[in-house]
Amino acid sequence: MSGTRITDNTPMAVTRSRLPDRDDFYRLLDGIFERGWLTNNGLCVRNLERELGLFLGTEPPLACVNGTVALMLALHVAGLDGKKVALTPYTYVATLSALLWQGCRPVFVDVNPATLCLDPAKLDEAFEREPDIAGVLPVHIYGMACDVEKIGEICSRRGAVCLYDGAQAFASWLHGRSLLDYGDLSICSFHATKLFHSAEGGCVLGAKYHEALTRARAFGHVGDTHYTLGINAKMSELNAAMGLAMLPGTQREVEMRKNAHAAYDALLDGLPLQRPELLTGQDWNHAYYPVLFPSGKLREKALGALLARGIQPRRYFYPSLNTLPYLEAGLRRPCPAAEDAAGRVLCLPLYGEMPEADIRLVSDVVRGAFSA
Ligand SMILES: *Cc1c(COP(=O)(O)O)cnc(C)c1O
């Protein structure tokens, strides 16, 4: 794998899906063939949930078909359908889509320009303006912790449900605690592009809602007893097998990404690039390598130069979601900090096995955008 970018013309994507040990995966698949059990809370799903709980130091999370549906499920059991929910505009579009799909009314709250996470002071202002906000949906963007203490305090003072989108926050810790362990509820994504994945998949955590989540995840009934409105959010055995085979390599992937970060940091040293700030007490998963250029013009120049060399970074996260064209006008409130960041950010290619030569090439092209 290493060095392929240099010797052939394969484009270099923003990331490359990690694959598990083939023998581990095939052994798990053999088990599925022997049992002839493909889904509906099978052995692989139950084992994955137990292993995830041990890894994260949490209750066993409930495995789901993907992160977006996990979010929809969480919004639903928290009673937020159709209600006002405050959220950050600086995130992947799925955060908002889940909310709109549940008929919630989004109230965009701007980010802190240093951390790029939801700004607690602005959240307080939003509650002053709109006391009927029933839930708050912040995102640990790039796996970097939100100000969970202040946000938690505001939510309990206002009686609002706090639901974290931790889709990018697997293997990120704050004061030794998994980021997925904060809030009334939280979700994670196990999509193939995430640090830990099951090809497609996700999970939801929320001790208080455990039974409601379990029921709603599988159509809301057990046998012929129908308890509640449900949906199909179950993870299949095939995805769970992928997750089980992937989990053991996760900490090593974090270490390798950390090393890749250090290489980028050294090669880009001296350039006026801003990085999002980490809270103190955080042990970050280093899942992404985001940099903010001094201007949108320079970002576009760097992006153009990278694309011309077959390197495909992503403008994670552009556009700021409060500017989406399909939103009704009344919802498109200005969020200057998020819009500014979205206009200047670029996530450079990053994955554990990324060859040092590729990191050097990307860095050289970025550096070139600053000269002349
Ligand atoms: C990936 C992602 C999602 C969606 O997760 P899927 O598993 O792809 O449905 C939601 N929110 C954020 C912030 C994400 O990065």
XYZ file of C-alpha atoms and ligand atoms in Angstrom:
387
model
C 0.000 0.000 0.000
C 2.610 2.485 0.996
C 3.786 4.997 -1.538
C 1.153 4.137 -4.150
C 0.291 7.783 -4.679
C 3.826 8.594 -5.744
C 4.294 5.751 -8.212
C 0.901 5.654 -9.943
C -1.910 8.079 -10.584
C -4.448 6.942 -7.990
C -5.985 10.032 -6.448
C -5.227 10.584 -2.771
C -8.574 10.828 -0.976
C -9.181 12.624 2.319
C -9.029 9.268 4.062
C -8.809 5.558 3.363
C -11.027 3.002 5.102
C -9.134 0.848 7.534
C -9.609 -2.895 6.990
C -9.546 -5.554 9.692
C -7.308 -8.587 9.864
C -8.742 -10.848 7.156
C -8.507 -14.060 9.204
C -10.257 -12.456 12.182
C -13.068 -11.271 9.925
C -13.433 -14.593 8.079
C -13.549 -16.482 11.390
C -16.449 -14.298 12.489
C -18.183 -14.850 9.135
C -17.759 -18.622 9.567
C -19.632 -18.308 12.857
C -22.473 -16.503 11.087
C -22.683 -19.289 8.482
C -22.698 -21.947 11.204
C -25.470 -20.247 13.154
C -27.431 -19.245 10.050
C -28.496 -16.102 11.960
C -28.102 -12.852 10.010
C -29.774 -10.122 12.051
C -32.215 -9.369 14.925
C -29.920 -9.057 17.907
C -27.598 -11.902 16.917
C -24.464 -13.070 18.695
C -22.095 -10.715 16.817
C -24.255 -7.683 17.652
C -24.437 -8.655 21.328
C -20.702 -9.302 21.458
C -19.963 -6.029 19.720
C -22.133 -4.104 22.182
C -20.357 -5.746 25.129
C -16.887 -5.098 23.648
C -17.765 -1.476 22.864
C -18.903 -0.951 26.447
C -15.598 -2.349 27.724
C -13.563 -0.229 25.289
C -15.460 2.970 26.079
C -15.954 2.337 29.791
C -19.702 2.879 29.387
C -22.903 0.886 29.490
C -22.973 -1.353 26.391
C -24.064 0.994 23.563
C -26.991 -0.067 21.398
C -25.720 -0.951 17.931
C -27.638 0.652 15.076
C -27.764 0.460 11.307
C -25.974 3.823 10.978
C -25.296 7.054 12.858
C -28.053 9.064 11.189
C -30.796 6.636 12.203
C -29.258 6.393 15.694
C -29.697 10.163 15.916
C -33.317 9.959 14.713
C -34.012 7.258 17.294
C -32.427 9.346 20.066
C -34.440 12.451 19.127
C -37.615 10.371 19.050
C -37.258 8.615 22.422
C -36.247 11.906 24.054
C -39.623 13.277 23.011
C -38.131 15.898 20.719
C -40.142 15.116 17.558
C -41.672 18.332 16.257
C -40.000 20.484 18.923
C -37.384 23.210 18.785
C -33.843 21.863 18.964
C -30.738 24.056 19.175
C -27.760 22.830 17.171
C -24.429 23.851 15.778
C -24.342 24.778 12.097
C -20.716 23.627 11.859
C -21.140 19.898 11.262
C -21.861 17.284 8.641
C -25.299 17.691 7.080
C -26.600 14.433 8.650
C -26.841 16.122 12.068
C -29.407 18.508 10.633
C -31.108 15.972 8.338
C -31.938 13.667 11.271
C -33.448 16.590 13.120
C -35.531 17.760 10.146
C -36.623 14.179 9.428
C -38.117 14.048 12.949
C -40.018 17.240 12.193
C -37.966 19.250 14.693
C -37.429 22.970 14.244
C -33.710 23.749 14.094
C -32.392 26.751 16.012
C -28.845 27.388 14.837
C -26.460 28.515 17.562
C -23.056 29.783 16.486
C -19.767 28.126 17.411
C -16.886 29.330 19.518
C -14.367 30.544 16.887
C -11.456 28.863 18.703
C -12.940 25.387 19.310
C -15.475 25.358 16.429
C -17.920 23.672 18.828
C -21.261 25.120 19.967
C -20.687 28.275 22.022
C -22.347 27.975 25.482
C -22.748 31.761 25.795
C -24.633 31.875 22.488
C -26.707 28.904 23.616
C -27.781 30.834 26.698
C -28.772 33.791 24.482
C -30.807 31.446 22.269
C -32.740 30.218 25.336
C -33.393 33.842 26.346
C -34.886 34.525 22.918
C -36.671 31.175 22.596
C -37.436 29.576 25.965
C -39.364 26.795 24.234
C -36.168 25.134 22.960
C -36.690 21.553 24.156
C -33.389 19.946 23.181
C -29.773 20.768 22.429
C -27.746 18.894 19.824
C -24.070 19.831 19.969
C -21.375 18.009 17.970
C -17.907 16.978 19.146
C -16.525 18.188 15.859
C -13.439 16.320 14.541
C -13.705 14.266 17.751
C -12.834 17.373 19.810
C -14.845 17.848 22.989
C -17.587 20.445 23.328
C -17.655 22.463 26.529
C -19.700 19.669 28.118
C -19.696 21.205 31.582
C -21.243 24.555 30.587
C -23.595 22.999 28.054
C -24.739 20.424 30.620
C -25.326 23.154 33.200
C -27.387 25.236 30.754
C -29.469 22.231 29.671
C -30.348 21.214 33.218
C -31.119 24.825 34.214
C -33.436 25.143 31.198
C -34.896 21.649 31.457
C -33.738 20.748 27.951
C -32.548 17.351 26.755
C -28.863 17.278 25.889
C -28.074 14.958 22.974
C -24.519 14.815 21.633
C -23.685 13.921 18.062
C -20.453 12.048 18.773
C -20.283 10.569 15.254
C -16.595 11.548 15.037
C -15.742 11.091 18.697
C -14.994 7.378 19.051
C -11.833 6.879 21.161
C -11.797 10.537 22.285
C -11.689 11.136 26.027
C -12.202 14.068 28.382
C -10.860 13.745 31.916
C -10.463 10.026 31.184
C -14.104 9.599 30.213
C -15.316 8.737 26.709
C -16.976 11.730 25.021
C -19.849 9.363 24.250
C -20.505 9.160 27.992
C -21.599 12.830 28.263
C -25.118 14.215 27.867
C -28.527 12.612 28.380
C -27.985 10.733 25.141
C -25.224 10.448 22.582
C -24.677 8.744 19.269
C -21.685 7.587 17.278
C -21.234 6.655 13.621
C -19.394 3.536 12.479
C -19.361 4.548 8.812
C -16.447 3.259 6.724
C -14.781 6.684 6.708
C -14.752 6.980 10.493
C -11.826 6.088 12.757
C -13.617 2.968 14.027
C -16.178 1.450 11.675
C -18.394 -1.502 10.754
C -18.677 -0.482 7.045
C -22.089 1.011 7.873
C -23.246 1.278 11.448
C -23.535 3.380 14.545
C -24.707 3.286 18.117
C -26.732 5.187 20.665
C -26.147 5.577 24.411
C -28.500 6.936 27.044
C -29.010 5.011 30.287
C -32.341 6.650 31.101
C -33.735 5.750 27.690
C -32.283 2.269 27.364
C -35.574 0.375 27.230
C -37.300 2.885 24.972
C -34.307 2.817 22.590
C -34.190 -0.987 22.551
C -37.879 -1.226 21.708
C -38.006 1.582 19.171
C -34.909 0.191 17.428
C -36.832 -2.986 16.495
C -40.305 -1.854 15.367
C -41.570 -1.167 18.888
C -42.799 -4.690 19.580
C -41.652 -7.872 21.263
C -43.448 -10.867 19.797
C -47.098 -9.920 19.498
C -46.951 -7.243 22.164
C -46.747 -3.787 20.601
C -45.379 -1.224 23.055
C -44.644 1.873 21.039
C -44.008 3.376 17.639
C -40.786 1.893 16.377
C -38.568 1.775 13.339
C -35.957 -0.582 11.922
C -32.620 0.697 13.226
C -31.011 -2.723 13.813
C -27.441 -3.575 12.898
C -26.921 -6.760 10.880
C -24.598 -9.592 11.940
C -22.373 -8.878 8.926
C -21.762 -5.304 10.042
C -21.294 -6.382 13.642
C -18.677 -8.928 12.507
C -16.817 -6.136 10.708
C -17.001 -4.020 13.871
C -15.753 -6.857 16.073
C -12.813 -7.477 13.743
C -11.994 -3.744 13.573
C -12.123 -2.924 17.274
C -8.775 -4.423 18.379
C -6.797 -2.239 15.900
C -8.487 0.989 16.965
C -6.034 2.208 19.590
C -3.140 1.512 17.214
C -4.941 3.549 14.516
C -5.214 6.462 16.965
C -1.455 6.246 17.666
C -0.628 6.145 13.956
C -2.857 9.142 13.230
C -1.194 10.950 16.106
C 2.168 10.327 14.429
C 0.820 11.521 11.074
C -0.395 14.690 12.841
C 3.081 15.254 14.260
C 4.588 14.866 10.774
C 2.101 17.387 9.290
C 2.689 19.796 12.195
C 6.443 19.741 11.589
C 6.178 20.080 7.791
C 3.629 22.923 7.957
C 5.426 24.714 10.777
C 5.667 28.483 10.321
C 2.642 28.796 8.020
C -0.204 31.018 9.298
C -2.639 28.093 9.619
C -5.102 28.027 12.496
C -6.029 24.759 14.214
C -9.161 24.228 16.292
C -8.387 24.400 20.011
C -8.688 21.423 22.340
C -10.157 21.724 25.820
C -7.755 20.966 28.646
C -8.081 17.431 29.953
C -8.778 16.000 26.525
C -7.159 12.927 25.024
C -8.042 13.426 21.358
C -8.507 10.638 18.781
C -6.700 12.678 16.071
C -9.353 11.486 13.620
C -8.994 14.440 11.212
C -6.377 17.014 10.245
C -8.301 20.299 9.914
C -6.537 23.580 9.166
C -8.013 27.063 8.727
C -6.361 29.280 6.137
C -6.021 33.033 6.786
C -8.587 33.716 4.035
C -11.093 31.905 1.845
C -9.045 32.952 -1.162
C -5.948 31.163 0.120
C -8.002 28.087 0.982
C -9.321 27.929 -2.582
C -5.827 28.429 -3.956
C -4.457 25.567 -1.842
C -7.445 23.371 -2.699
C -6.973 24.014 -6.425
C -3.258 23.210 -6.235
C -3.921 19.989 -4.293
C -6.655 18.836 -6.703
C -4.323 19.491 -9.637
C -1.872 17.020 -8.072
C -4.528 14.325 -7.597
C -4.895 15.090 -3.881
C -8.478 15.356 -2.661
C -8.823 17.116 0.672
C -12.347 18.002 1.818
C -13.869 21.279 2.941
C -15.107 19.652 6.171
C -17.423 21.411 7.083
C -18.674 23.600 4.289
C -21.205 25.094 3.894
C -22.264 26.250 7.331
C -25.653 24.519 7.601
C -27.556 27.698 8.518
C -26.990 28.800 4.902
C -28.454 25.703 3.178
C -30.650 26.722 0.241
C -33.506 24.307 1.029
C -34.143 25.685 4.519
C -37.076 28.036 4.936
C -35.791 31.588 5.133
C -36.773 32.063 8.783
C -34.352 29.332 9.867
C -31.326 30.773 8.075
C -30.063 32.919 10.942
C -26.565 34.317 10.559
C -23.814 32.419 12.399
C -20.722 34.506 11.605
C -18.138 32.326 13.367
C -19.323 29.095 11.738
C -19.639 30.736 8.313
C -16.162 32.206 8.626
C -14.625 28.838 9.579
C -16.529 27.004 6.830
C -15.081 29.490 4.326
C -11.464 28.898 5.374
C -11.217 25.265 6.477
C -9.660 22.282 4.767
C -9.221 18.745 6.102
C -5.993 17.368 4.708
C -5.777 13.666 3.796
C -5.192 11.501 6.862
C -5.247 7.823 7.759
C -3.068 5.653 9.957
C -1.084 3.967 7.186
C -0.547 7.195 5.239
C 3.013 7.119 3.856
C 5.287 9.865 5.138
C 6.095 10.737 1.495
C 2.415 11.545 0.900
C 2.270 13.749 4.000
C 5.353 15.522 2.672
C 3.812 15.973 -0.783
C 0.552 17.405 0.622
C 2.497 19.733 2.914
C 4.714 20.953 0.061
C 1.704 21.776 -2.107
C 0.009 23.623 0.790
C 3.212 25.541 1.455
C 3.367 26.427 -2.237
C -0.030 28.143 -1.986
C 1.497 30.686 0.408
C 4.343 31.668 -1.915
C 3.741 33.987 -4.870
C -20.679 10.677 9.820
C -21.520 11.622 10.551
C -22.895 11.409 10.716
C -23.644 10.334 9.987
O -23.302 9.043 10.349
P -23.704 7.843 9.358
O -23.252 6.627 10.120
O -22.932 8.036 8.098
O -25.162 7.879 9.150
C -23.605 12.289 11.531
N -23.015 13.323 12.121
C -21.707 13.585 11.968
C -21.103 14.747 12.680
C -20.912 12.747 11.161
O -19.618 13.028 11.004
